[in-house]
PDB file of C-alpha atoms in Angstrom:
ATOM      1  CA  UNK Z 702      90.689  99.688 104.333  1.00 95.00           C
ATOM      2  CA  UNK Z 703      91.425  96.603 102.358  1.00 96.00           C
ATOM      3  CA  UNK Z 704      93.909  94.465 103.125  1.00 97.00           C
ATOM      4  CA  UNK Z 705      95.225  90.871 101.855  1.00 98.00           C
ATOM      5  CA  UNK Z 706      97.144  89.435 105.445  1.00 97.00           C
ATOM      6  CA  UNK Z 707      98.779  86.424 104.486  1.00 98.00           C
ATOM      7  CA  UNK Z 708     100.427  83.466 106.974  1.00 97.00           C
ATOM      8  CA  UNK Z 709     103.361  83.443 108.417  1.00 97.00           C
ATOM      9  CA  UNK Z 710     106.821  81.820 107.371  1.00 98.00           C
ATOM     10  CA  UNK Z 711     107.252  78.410 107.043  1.00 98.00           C
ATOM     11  CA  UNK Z 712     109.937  76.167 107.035  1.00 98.00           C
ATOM     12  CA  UNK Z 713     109.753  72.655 105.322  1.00 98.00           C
ATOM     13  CA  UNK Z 714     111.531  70.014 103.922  1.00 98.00           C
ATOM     14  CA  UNK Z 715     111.873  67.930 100.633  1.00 98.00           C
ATOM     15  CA  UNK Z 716     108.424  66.413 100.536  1.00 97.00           C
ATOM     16  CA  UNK Z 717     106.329  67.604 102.602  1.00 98.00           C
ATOM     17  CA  UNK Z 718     103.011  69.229 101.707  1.00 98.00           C
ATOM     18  CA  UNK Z 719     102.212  73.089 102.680  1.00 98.00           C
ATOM     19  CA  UNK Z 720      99.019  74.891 102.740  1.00 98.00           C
ATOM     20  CA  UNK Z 721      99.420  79.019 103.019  1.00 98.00           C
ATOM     21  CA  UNK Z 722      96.428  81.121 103.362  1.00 98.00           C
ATOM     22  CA  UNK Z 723      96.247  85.211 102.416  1.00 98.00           C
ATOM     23  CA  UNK Z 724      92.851  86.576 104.073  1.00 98.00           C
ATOM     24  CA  UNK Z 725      90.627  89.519 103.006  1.00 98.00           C
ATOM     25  CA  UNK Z 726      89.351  92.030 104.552  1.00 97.00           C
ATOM     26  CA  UNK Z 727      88.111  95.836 103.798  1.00 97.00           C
ATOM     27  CA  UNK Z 728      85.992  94.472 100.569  1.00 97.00           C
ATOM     28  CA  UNK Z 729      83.555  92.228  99.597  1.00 97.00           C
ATOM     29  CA  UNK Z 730      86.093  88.981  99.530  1.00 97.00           C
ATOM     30  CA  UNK Z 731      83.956  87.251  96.897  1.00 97.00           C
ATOM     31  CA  UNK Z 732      83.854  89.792  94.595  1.00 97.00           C
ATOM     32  CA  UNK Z 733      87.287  90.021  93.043  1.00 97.00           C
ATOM     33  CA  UNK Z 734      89.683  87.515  91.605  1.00 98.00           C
ATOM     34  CA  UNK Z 735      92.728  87.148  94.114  1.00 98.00           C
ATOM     35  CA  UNK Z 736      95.941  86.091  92.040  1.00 98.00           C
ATOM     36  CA  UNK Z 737      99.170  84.438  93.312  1.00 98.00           C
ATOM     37  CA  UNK Z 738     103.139  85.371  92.467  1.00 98.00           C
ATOM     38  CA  UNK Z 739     106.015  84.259  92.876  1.00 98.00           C
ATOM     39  CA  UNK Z 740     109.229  85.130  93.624  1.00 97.00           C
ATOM     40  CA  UNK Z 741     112.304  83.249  93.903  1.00 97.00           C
ATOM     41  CA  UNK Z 742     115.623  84.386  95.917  1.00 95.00           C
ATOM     42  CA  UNK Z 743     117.333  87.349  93.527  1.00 93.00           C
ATOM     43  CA  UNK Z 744     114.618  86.909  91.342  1.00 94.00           C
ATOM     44  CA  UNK Z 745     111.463  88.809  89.476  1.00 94.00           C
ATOM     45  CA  UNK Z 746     107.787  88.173  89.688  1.00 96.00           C
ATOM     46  CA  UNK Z 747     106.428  85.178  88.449  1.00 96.00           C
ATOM     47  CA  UNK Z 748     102.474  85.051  88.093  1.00 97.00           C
ATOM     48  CA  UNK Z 749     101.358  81.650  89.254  1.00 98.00           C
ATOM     49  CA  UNK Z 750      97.396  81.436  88.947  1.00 97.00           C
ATOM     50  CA  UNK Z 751      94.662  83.448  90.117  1.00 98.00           C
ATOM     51  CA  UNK Z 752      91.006  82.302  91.713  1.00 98.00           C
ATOM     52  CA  UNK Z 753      87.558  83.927  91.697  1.00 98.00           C
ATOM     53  CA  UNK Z 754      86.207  83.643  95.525  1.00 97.00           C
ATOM     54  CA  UNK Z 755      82.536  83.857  94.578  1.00 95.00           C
ATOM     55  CA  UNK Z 756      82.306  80.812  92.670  1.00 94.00           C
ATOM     56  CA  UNK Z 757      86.211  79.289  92.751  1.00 94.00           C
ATOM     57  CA  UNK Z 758      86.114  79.469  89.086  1.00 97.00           C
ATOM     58  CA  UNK Z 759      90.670  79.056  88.745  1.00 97.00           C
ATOM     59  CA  UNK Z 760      93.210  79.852  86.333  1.00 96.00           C
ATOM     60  CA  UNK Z 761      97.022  78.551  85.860  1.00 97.00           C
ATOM     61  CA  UNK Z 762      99.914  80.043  84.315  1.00 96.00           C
ATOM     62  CA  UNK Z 763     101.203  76.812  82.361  1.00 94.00           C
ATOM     63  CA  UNK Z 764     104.391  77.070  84.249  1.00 94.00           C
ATOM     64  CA  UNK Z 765     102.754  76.092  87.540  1.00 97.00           C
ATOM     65  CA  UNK Z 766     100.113  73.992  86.386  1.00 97.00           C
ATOM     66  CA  UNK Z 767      99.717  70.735  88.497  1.00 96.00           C
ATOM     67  CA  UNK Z 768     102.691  71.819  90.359  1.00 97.00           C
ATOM     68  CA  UNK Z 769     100.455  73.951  93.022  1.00 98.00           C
ATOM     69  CA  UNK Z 770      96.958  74.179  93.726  1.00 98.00           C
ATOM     70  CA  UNK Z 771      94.790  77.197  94.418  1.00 98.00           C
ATOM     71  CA  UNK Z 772      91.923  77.407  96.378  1.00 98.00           C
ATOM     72  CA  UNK Z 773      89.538  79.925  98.585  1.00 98.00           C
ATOM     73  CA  UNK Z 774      87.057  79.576 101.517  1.00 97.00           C
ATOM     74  CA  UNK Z 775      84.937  82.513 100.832  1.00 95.00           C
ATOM     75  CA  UNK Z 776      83.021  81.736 104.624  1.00 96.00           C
ATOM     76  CA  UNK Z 777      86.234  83.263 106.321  1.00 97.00           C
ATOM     77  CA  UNK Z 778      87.648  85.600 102.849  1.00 98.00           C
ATOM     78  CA  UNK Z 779      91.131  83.644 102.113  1.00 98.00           C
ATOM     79  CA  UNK Z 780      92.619  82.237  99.509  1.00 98.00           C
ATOM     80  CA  UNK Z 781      94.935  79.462  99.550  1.00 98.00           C
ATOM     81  CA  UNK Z 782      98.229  78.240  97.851  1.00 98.00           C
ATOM     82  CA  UNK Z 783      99.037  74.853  98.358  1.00 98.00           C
ATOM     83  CA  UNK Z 784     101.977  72.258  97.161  1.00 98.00           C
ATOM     84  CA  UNK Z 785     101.314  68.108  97.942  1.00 98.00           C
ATOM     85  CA  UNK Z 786     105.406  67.571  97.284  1.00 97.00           C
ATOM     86  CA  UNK Z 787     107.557  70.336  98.029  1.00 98.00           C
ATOM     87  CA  UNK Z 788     110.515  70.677  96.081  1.00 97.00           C
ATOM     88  CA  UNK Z 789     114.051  73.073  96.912  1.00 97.00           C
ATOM     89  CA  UNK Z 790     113.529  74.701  94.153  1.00 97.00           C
ATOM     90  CA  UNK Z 791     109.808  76.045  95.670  1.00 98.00           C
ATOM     91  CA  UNK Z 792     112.114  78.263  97.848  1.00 98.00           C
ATOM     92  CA  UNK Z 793     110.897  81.950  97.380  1.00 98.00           C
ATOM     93  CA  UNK Z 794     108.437  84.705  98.171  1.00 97.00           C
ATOM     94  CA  UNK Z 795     104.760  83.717  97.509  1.00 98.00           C
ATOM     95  CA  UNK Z 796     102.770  86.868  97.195  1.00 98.00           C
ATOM     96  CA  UNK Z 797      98.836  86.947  96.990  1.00 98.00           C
ATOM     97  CA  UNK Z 798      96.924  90.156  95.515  1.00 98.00           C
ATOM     98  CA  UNK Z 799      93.592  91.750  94.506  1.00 98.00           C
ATOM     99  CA  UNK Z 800      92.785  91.671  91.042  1.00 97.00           C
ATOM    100  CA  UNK Z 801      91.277  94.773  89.751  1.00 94.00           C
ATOM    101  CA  UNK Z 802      90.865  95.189  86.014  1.00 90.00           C
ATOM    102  CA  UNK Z 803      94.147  93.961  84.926  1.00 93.00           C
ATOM    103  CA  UNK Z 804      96.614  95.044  87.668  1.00 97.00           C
ATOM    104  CA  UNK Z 805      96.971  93.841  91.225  1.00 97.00           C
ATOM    105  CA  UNK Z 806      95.521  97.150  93.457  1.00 97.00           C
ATOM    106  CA  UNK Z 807      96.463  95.457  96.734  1.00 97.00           C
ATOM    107  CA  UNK Z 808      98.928  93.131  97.958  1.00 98.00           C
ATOM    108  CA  UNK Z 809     100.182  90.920 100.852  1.00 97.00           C
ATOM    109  CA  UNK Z 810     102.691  91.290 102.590  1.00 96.00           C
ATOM    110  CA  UNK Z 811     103.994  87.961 101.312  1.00 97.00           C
ATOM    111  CA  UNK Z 812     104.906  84.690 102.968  1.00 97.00           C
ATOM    112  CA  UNK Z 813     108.522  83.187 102.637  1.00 98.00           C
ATOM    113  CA  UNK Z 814     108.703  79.442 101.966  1.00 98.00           C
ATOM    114  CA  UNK Z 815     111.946  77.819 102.971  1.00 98.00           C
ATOM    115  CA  UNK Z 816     112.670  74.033 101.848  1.00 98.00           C
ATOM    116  CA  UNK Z 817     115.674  72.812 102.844  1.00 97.00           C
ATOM    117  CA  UNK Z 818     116.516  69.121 104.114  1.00 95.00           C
TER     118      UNK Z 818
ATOM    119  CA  UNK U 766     114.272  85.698  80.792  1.00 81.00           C
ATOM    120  CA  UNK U 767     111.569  87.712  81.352  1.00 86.00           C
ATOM    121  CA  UNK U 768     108.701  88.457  78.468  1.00 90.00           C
ATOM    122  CA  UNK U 769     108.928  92.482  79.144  1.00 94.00           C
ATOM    123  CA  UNK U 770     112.549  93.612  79.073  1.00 95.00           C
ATOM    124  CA  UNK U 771     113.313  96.050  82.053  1.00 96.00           C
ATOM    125  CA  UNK U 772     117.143  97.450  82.453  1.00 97.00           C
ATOM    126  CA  UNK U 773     118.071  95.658  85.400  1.00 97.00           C
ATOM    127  CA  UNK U 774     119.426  99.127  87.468  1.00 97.00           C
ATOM    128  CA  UNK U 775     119.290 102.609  87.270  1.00 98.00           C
ATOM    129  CA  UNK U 776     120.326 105.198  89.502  1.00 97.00           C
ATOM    130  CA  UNK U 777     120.032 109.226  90.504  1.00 96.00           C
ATOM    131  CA  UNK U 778     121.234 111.837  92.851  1.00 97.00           C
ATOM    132  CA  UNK U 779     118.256 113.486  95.293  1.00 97.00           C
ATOM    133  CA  UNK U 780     116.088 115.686  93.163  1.00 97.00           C
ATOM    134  CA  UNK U 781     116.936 114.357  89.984  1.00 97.00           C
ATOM    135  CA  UNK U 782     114.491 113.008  87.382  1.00 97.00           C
ATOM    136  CA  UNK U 783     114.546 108.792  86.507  1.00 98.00           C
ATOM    137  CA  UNK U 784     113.376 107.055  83.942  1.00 97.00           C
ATOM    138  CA  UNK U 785     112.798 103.501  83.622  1.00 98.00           C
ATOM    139  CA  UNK U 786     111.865 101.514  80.478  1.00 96.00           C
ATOM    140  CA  UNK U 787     109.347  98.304  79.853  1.00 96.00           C
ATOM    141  CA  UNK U 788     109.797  96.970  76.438  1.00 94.00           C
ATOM    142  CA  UNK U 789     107.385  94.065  75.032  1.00 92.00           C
ATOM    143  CA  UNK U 790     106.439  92.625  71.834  1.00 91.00           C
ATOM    144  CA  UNK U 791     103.266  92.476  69.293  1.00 90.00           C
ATOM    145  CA  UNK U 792     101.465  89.745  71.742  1.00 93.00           C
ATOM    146  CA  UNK U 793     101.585  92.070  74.957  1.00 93.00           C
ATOM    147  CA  UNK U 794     102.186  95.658  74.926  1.00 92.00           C
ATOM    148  CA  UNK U 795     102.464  95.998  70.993  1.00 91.00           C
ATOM    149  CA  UNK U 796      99.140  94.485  70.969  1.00 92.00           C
ATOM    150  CA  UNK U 797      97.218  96.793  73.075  1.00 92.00           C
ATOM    151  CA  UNK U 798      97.353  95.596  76.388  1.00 94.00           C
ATOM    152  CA  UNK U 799      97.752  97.847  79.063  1.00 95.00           C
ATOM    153  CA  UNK U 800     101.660  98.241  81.434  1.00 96.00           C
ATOM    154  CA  UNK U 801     101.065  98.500  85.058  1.00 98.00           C
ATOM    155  CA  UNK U 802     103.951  99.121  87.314  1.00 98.00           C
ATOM    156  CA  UNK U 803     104.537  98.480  90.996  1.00 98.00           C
ATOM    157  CA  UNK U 804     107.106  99.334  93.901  1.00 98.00           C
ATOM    158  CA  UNK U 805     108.539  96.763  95.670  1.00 96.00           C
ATOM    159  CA  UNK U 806     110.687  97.230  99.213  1.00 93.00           C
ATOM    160  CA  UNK U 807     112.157  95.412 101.606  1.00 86.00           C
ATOM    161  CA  UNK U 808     109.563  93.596 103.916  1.00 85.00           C
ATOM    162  CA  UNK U 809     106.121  95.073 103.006  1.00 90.00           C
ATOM    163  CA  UNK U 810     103.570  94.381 100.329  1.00 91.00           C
ATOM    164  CA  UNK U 811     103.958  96.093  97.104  1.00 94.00           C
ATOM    165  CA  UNK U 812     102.120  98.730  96.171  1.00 97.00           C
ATOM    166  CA  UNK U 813     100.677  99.426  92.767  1.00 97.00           C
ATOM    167  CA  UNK U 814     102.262 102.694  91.152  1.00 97.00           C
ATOM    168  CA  UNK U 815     100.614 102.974  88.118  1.00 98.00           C
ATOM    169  CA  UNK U 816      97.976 101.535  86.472  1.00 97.00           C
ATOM    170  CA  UNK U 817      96.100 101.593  82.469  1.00 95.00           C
ATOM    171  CA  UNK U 818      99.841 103.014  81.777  1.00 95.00           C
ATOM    172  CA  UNK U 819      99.593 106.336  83.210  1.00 95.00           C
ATOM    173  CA  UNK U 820      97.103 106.238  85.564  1.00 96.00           C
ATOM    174  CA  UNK U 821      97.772 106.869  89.756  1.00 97.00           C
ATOM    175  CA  UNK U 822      96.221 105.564  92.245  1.00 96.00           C
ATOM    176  CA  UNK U 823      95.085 108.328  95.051  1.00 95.00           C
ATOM    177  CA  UNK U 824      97.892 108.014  97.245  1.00 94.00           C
ATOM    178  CA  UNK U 825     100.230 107.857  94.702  1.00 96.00           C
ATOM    179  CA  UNK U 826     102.457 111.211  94.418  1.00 95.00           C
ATOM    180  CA  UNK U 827     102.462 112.655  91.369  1.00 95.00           C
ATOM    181  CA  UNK U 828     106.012 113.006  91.043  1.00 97.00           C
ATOM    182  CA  UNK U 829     105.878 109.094  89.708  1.00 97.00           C
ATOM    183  CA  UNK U 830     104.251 109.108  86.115  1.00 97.00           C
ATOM    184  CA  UNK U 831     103.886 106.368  83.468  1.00 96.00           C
ATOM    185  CA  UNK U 832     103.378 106.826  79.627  1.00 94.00           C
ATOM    186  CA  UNK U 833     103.207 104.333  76.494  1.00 90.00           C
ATOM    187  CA  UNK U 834     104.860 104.520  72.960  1.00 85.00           C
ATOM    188  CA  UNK U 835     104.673 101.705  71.197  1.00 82.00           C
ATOM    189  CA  UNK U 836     105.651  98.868  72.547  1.00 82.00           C
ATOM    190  CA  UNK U 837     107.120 100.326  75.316  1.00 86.00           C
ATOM    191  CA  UNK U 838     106.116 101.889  78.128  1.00 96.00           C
ATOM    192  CA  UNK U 839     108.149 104.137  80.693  1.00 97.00           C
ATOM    193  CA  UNK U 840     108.087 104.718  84.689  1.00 98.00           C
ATOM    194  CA  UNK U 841     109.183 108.244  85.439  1.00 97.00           C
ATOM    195  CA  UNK U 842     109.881 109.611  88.384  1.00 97.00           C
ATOM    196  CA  UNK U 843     110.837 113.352  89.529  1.00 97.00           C
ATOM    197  CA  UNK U 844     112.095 114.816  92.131  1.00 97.00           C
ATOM    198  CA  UNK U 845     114.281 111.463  93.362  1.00 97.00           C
ATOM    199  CA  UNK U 846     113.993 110.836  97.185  1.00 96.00           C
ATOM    200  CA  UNK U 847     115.706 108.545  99.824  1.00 95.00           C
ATOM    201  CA  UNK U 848     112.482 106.631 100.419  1.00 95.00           C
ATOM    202  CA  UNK U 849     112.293 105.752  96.590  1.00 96.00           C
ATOM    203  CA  UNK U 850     115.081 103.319  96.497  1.00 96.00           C
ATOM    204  CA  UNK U 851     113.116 100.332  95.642  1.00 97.00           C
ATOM    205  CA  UNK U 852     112.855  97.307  93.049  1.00 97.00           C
ATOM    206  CA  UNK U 853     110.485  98.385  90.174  1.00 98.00           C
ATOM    207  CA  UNK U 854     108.199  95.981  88.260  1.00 98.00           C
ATOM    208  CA  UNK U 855     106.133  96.539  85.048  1.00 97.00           C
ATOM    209  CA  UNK U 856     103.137  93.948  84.593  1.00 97.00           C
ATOM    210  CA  UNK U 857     101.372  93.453  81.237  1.00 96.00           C
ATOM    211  CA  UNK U 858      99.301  90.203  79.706  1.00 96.00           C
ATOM    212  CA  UNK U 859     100.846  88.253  77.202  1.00 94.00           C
ATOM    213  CA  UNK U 860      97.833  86.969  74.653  1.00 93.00           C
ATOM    214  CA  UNK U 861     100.169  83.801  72.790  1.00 93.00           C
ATOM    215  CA  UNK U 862     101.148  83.008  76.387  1.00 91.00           C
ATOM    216  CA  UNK U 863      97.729  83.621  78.045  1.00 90.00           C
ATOM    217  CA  UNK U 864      99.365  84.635  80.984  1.00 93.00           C
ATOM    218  CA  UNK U 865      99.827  87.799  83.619  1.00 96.00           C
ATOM    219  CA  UNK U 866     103.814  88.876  82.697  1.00 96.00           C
ATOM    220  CA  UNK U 867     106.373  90.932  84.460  1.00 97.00           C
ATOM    221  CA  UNK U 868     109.258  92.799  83.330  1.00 96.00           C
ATOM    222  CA  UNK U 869     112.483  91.258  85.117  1.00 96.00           C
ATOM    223  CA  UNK U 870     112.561  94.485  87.786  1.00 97.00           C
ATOM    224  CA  UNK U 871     114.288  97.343  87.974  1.00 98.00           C
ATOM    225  CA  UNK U 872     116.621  98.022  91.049  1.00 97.00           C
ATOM    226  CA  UNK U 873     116.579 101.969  91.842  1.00 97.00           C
ATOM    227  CA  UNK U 874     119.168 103.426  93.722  1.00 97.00           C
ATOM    228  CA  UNK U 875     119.741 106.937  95.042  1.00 96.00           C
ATOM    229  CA  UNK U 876     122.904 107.878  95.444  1.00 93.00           C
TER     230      UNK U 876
END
């Protein structure tokens, strides 16, 4: 079975830098591009970037260009999504999933990011 | 404001048929690209409904069905059940933005 299981919920304030991972399993981890989304409180999806394990060849949506970074440690399958200055408006639901094609086949179950002073 | 235009609620009665619209523009689903859709609920991953517009993945029942016109695509789904009350995404790619994009979700509710 393939699965993305991603870390758990963090809690963080104004400043502070945060690292969360998503890990692969089921599938051949360096084989498939593994995207990031988010979504803020109330919100829709946002697509934030997407890496390819095998060689960490990574892409950024404009909108979240040097505000996150995105990286993958294919010797234990997971991805990373990671912020050097957190900000309250990075609140939301950060979502990691399997790129196949052009849709996402498999998903996390999502990791909520709280900053709050 | 989201790049694919989704209505932001629709509802129906147990049994009943919905239908839920994606509408894009000449750079996304007017230009070719392909409208995948996904389920979202409470407190577990989504899960990928349709893909390539009106494909399913196994798994999928077949009462949920997509299909393209234009530049806009449609989510149906028949046979309306409790466990179906969910947010509902499209997902395209945008070529003047160069991005992934998502319609703005679609809250179903079964009354």
């Amino acid at each position: 079975e393939v699965l993305l299981v991603q870390s758990g919920a963090e809690v963080k304030k104004p400043g502070e830098s945060l690292k969360i991972s998503c890990k692969g399993s089921g599938y051949s981890f360096t084989s498939y591009w593994i995207g990031w989304v988010r979504q803020m409180p109330g919100k829709g999806l946002e697509w934030m970037g997407i890496i390819f394990p095998g060689d960490s060849d990574t892409r950024y949506s404009p909108s979240f260009q040097g505000q996150v970074t995105i990286s993958a440690d294919k010797s234990i399958s997971t991805a990373y999504l990671q912020w050097s200055s957190l900000k309250a408006s990075d609140t939301a639901l950060y979502y990691c999933a399997r790129k196949l094609g052009y849709y996402y086949d498999t998903w996390g179950q999502g990791t909520l990011v709280t900053v709050s002073s | 404001q989201s790049v694919l235009t989704q209505p932001p609620s629709v509802s129906g009665a147990p049994g009943q048929r919905v239908t839920i619209s994606c509408t894009g523009s000449s750079s996304n689903i007017g230009a070719g690209y392909d409208v995948h859709w996904y389920q979202l609920l409470p407190r577990t991953a989504p899960k990928l409904l349709i893909y390539g517009n009106s494909n399913r993945p196994s798994g999928v029942p077949d009462r949920f069905s997509g299909s393209k016109s234009g530049t806009s695509v449609s989510l149906a789904i028949t046979g309306l059940q409790a466990e179906d009350e969910a947010d509902y995404y499209c997902q395209s790619y945008d070529s003047s933005l160069s991005v992934v994009v998502f319609g703005g979700g679609t809250k179903l509710t079964v009354l």
